[in-house]
Coordinates of C-alpha atoms in Angstrom, one line a residue:
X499 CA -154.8 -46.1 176.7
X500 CA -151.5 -48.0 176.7
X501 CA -151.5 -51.4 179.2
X502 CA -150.1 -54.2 176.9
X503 CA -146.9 -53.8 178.4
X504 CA -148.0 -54.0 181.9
X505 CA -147.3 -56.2 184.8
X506 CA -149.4 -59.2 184.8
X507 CA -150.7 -60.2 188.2
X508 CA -151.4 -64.0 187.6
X509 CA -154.1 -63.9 190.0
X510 CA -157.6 -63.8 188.1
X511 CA -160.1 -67.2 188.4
X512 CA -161.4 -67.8 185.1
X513 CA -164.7 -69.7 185.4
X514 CA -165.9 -68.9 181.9
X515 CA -167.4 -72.3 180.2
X516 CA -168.5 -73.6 183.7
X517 CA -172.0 -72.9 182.9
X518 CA -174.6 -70.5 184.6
X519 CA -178.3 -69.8 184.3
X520 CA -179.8 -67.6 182.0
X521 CA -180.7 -64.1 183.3
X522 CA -183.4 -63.5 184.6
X523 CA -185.6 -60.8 183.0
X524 CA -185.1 -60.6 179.9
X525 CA -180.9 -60.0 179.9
X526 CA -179.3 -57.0 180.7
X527 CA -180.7 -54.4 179.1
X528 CA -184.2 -55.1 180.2
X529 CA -183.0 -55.7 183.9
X530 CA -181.2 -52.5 184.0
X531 CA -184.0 -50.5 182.1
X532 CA -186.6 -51.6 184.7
X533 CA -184.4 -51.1 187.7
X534 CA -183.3 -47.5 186.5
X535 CA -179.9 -48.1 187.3
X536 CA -179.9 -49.8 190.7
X537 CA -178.1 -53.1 189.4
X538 CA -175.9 -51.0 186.7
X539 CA -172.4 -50.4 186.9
X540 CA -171.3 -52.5 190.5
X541 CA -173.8 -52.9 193.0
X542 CA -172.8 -51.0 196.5
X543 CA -171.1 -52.9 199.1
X544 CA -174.3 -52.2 201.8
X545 CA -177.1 -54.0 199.2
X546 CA -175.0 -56.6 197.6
X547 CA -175.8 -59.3 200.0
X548 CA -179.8 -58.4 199.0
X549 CA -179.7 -58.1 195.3
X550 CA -177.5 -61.0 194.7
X551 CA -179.3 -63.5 196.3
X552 CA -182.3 -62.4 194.7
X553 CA -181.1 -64.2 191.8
X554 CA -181.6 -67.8 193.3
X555 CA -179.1 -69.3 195.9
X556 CA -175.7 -70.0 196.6
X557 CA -174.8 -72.8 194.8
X558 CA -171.8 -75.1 195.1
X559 CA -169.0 -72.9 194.4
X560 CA -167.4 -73.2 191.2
X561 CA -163.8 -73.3 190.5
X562 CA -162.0 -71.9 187.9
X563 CA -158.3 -71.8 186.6
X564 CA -156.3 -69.2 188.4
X565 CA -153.7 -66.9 186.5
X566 CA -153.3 -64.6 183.6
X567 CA -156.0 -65.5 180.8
X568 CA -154.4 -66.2 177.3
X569 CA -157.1 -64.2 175.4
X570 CA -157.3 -60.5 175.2
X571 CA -160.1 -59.5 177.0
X572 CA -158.7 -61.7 180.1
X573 CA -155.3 -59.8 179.6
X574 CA -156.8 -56.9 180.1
X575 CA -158.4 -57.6 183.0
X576 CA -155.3 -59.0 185.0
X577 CA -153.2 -56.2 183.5
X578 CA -155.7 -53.5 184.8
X579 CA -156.5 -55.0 188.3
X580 CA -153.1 -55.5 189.2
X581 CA -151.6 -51.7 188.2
X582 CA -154.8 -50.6 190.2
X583 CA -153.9 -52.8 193.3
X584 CA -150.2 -51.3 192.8
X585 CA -151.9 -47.6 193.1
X586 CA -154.1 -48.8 196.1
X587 CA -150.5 -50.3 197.7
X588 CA -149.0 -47.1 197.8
X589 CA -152.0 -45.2 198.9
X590 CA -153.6 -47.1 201.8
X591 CA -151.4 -48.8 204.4
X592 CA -152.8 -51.9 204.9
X593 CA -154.0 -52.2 201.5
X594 CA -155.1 -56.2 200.4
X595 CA -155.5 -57.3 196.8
X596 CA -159.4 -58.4 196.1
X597 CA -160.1 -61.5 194.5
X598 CA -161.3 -61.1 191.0
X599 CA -163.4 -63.7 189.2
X600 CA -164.5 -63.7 185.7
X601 CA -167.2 -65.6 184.6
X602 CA -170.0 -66.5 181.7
X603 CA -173.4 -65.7 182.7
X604 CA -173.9 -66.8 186.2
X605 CA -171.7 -67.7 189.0
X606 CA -172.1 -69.0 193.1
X607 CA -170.6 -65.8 195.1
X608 CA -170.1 -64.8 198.7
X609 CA -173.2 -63.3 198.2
X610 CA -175.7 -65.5 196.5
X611 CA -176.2 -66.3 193.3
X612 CA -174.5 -63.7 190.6
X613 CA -175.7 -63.2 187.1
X614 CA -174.3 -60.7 184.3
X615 CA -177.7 -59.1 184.1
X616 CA -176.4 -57.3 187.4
X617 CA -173.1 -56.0 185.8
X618 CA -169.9 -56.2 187.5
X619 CA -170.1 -56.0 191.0
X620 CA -168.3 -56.3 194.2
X621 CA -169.3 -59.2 196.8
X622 CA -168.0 -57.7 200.2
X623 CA -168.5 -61.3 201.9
X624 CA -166.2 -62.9 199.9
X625 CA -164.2 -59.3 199.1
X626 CA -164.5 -60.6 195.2
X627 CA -164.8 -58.7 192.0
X628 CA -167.1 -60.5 189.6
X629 CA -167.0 -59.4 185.9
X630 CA -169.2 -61.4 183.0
X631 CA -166.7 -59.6 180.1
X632 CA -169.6 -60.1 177.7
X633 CA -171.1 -57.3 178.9
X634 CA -168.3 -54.8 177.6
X635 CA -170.2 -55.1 173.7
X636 CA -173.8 -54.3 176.3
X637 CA -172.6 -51.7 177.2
X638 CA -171.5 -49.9 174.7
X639 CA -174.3 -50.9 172.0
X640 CA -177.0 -51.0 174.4
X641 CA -176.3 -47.6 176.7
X642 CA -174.5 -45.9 174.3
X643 CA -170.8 -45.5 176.7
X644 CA -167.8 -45.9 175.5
X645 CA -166.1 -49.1 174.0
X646 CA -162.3 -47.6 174.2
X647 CA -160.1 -49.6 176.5
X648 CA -160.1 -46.7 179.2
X649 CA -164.4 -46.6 179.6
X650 CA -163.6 -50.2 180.4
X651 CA -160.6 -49.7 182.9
X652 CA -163.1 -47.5 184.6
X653 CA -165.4 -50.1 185.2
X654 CA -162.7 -52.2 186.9
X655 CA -161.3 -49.6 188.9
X656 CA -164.3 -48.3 190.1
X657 CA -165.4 -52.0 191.3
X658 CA -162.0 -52.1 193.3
X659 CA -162.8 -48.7 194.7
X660 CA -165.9 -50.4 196.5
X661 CA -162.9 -52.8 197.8
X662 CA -161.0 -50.1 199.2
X663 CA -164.5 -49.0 200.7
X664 CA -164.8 -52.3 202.4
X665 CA -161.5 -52.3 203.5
X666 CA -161.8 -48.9 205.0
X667 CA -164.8 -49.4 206.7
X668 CA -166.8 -46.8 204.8
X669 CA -169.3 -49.6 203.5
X670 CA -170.3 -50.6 206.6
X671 CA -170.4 -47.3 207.8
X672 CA -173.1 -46.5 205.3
X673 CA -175.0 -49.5 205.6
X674 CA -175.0 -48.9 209.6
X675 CA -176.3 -45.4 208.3
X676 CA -179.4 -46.8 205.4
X677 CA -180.5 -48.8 208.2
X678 CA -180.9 -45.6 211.1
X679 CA -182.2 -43.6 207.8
X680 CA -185.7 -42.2 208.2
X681 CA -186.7 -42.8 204.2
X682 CA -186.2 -45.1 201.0
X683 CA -185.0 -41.3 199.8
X684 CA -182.6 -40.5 203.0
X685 CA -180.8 -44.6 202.8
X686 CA -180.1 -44.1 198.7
X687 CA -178.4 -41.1 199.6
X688 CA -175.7 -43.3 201.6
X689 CA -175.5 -45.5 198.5
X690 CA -175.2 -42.7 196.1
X691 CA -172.4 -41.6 197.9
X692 CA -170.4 -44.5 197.8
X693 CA -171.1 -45.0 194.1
X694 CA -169.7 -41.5 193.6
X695 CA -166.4 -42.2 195.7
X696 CA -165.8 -45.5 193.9
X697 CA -165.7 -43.4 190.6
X698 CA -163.6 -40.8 192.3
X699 CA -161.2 -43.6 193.5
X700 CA -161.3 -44.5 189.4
X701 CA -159.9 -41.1 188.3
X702 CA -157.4 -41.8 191.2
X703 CA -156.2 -45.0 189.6
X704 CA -155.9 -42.8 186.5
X705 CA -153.7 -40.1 187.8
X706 CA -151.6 -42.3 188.9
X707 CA -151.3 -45.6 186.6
X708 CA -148.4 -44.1 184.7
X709 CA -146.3 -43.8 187.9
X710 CA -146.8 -47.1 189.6
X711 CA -146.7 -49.1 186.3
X712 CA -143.2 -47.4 185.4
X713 CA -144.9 -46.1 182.4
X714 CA -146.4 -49.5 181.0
X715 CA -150.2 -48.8 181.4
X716 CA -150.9 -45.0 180.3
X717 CA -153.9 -43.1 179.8
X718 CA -153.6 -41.0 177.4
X719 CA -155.2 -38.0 175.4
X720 CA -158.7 -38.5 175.2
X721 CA -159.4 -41.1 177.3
X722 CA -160.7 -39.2 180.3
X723 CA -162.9 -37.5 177.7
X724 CA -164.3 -41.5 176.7
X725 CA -164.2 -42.3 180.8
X726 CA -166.9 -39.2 181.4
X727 CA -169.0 -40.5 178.3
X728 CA -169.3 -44.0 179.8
X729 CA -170.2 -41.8 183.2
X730 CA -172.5 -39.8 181.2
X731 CA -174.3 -42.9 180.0
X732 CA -174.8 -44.9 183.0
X733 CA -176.2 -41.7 185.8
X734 CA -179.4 -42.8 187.2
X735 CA -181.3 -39.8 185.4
X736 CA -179.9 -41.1 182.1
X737 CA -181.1 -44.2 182.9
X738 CA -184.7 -43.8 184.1
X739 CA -185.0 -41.3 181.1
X740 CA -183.8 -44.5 178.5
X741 CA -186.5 -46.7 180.1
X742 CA -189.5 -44.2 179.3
X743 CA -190.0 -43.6 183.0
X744 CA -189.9 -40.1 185.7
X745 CA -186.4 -38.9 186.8
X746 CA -186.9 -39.6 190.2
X747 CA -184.0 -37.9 192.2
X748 CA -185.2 -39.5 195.7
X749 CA -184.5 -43.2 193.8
X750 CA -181.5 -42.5 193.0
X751 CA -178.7 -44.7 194.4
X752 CA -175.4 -44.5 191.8
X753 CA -175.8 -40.6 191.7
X754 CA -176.4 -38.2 188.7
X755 CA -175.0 -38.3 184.9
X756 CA -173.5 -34.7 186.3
X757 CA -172.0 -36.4 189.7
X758 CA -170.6 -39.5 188.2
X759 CA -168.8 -37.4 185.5
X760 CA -168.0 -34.4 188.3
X761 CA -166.6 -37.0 190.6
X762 CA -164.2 -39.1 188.3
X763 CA -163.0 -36.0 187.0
X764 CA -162.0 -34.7 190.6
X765 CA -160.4 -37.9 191.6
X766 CA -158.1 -37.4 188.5
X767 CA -157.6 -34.2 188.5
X768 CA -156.1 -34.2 192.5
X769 CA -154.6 -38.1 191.7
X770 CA -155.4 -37.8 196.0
X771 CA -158.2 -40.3 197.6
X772 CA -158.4 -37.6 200.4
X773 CA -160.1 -35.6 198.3
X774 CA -162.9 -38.2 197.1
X775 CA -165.1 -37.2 200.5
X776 CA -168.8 -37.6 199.0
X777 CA -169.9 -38.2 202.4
X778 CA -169.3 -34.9 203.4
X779 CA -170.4 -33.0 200.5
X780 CA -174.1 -35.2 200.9

């Protein structure tokens, strides 16, 4: 993937160095082991408020430096969010840039307390991207996805994807639809299908970060093939499988090794949001 020479947006909040607690649970790997996947990979728009303050409580909010970070991994994240908002401009009218904040360890949010046990996530109170970037080296050595630039685009991409949601109003209309559901099984359905639409709205980006980006932030040969590995590694079947325990379908709530590849595939195949209807194919 080429992005080095791509438009920088000047709009991230560094807060890394401003301190944060611990994680709770024994890091990462063991959070995300126990919890089979609920907190990997961006929690859903419709449980963030729950999870997150979980974590403790809101704390006095921090504030960072905003701009382009110097260092690479910073970089990246600037250059990435802002050729994603540039494909989001020309696909939904309307369309407003999230906030995105990058942090060490823990951080107040619009939704509680966050820590980087829980991954990147979204906060839909705040409409805020939070990513701890420490956990690009956990996921690769610790879940076995990919550590190529593009597995990590993904990530970001699919975190604004649960923007677009929120801005579109499909996040509130699954949470209105968890809450009328009849069963624990019947809500995670709702939240399965959002996960899968933010990972087709991913392969979106993808299809189309050449175009808007005048050719400055490419994917390239093989990184689609690294994307679907990172998807691979992070279904909720793959997951409950690493930590020892059942595959338990009806607990699912990101969606299937099979979906989350199936699903970022389609949305870059078509390069079309229209066609990223998981709703519809529940």
């Amino acid at each position: 993937m080429r992005w080095e020479g791509g438009e920088r947006g000047g709009g991230v909040e560094d807060r890394r160095g401003l301190g944060g607690g611990v994680a709770a649970g024994g890091g990462l790997v063991g959070l995300v082991l126990a919890a089979a996947g609920y907190l990997f990979f961006g929690i859903d728009p419709s449980t963030t408020q729950q999870v997150v303050s979980q974590f403790g409580p809101a704390t006095a909010q921090q504030e960072g430096t905003v701009g382009t970070p110097e260092d690479q991994a910073g970089l990246f994240v600037d250059v990435v969010g802002e050729n994603v908002n540039d494909v989001w401009a020309e696909k939904l009218n309307g369309y407003r840039k999230p906030n995105v904040v990058i942090y060490t360890q823990g951080t107040p949010t619009g939704c509680g307390y966050g820590q980087a046990a829980m991954g990147p996530f979204y906060c839909p109170s705040d409409q805020t991207i939070y990513l701890d970037l420490n956990f690009w080296q956990e996921m690769e050595t610790q879940l076995g996805a990919s550590g190529a630039d593009f597995a990590r685009a993904y990530v970001i991409a699919h975190e604004f994807g649960h923007h677009v949601q929120t801005l579109t109003g499909a996040s509130q209309q699954a949470e209105e639809s968890q809450q009328r559901a009849r069963s624990e099984g019947e809500g995670n359905r709702y939240s399965v299908a959002l996960e899968l639409q933010a990972d087709c709205y991913a392969g979106v980006w993808a299809a189309n970060a050449a175009q808007v980006g005048n050719g400055q932030v490419v994917v390239e040969a093989g990184d689609i093939e690294e994307g679907l590995r990172t998807a691979s590694a992070i279904g909720d079947d793959t997951l409950q499988q690493r930590g020892g325990g059942r595959v338990s379908p009806e607990s699912f709530t990101h969606g299937s090794s099979a979906q989350r590849m199936e699903w970022l595939q389609r949305g870059y195949q078509s390069g079309d949001p229209a066609t990223c209807d998981t709703f519809a194919a529940m």
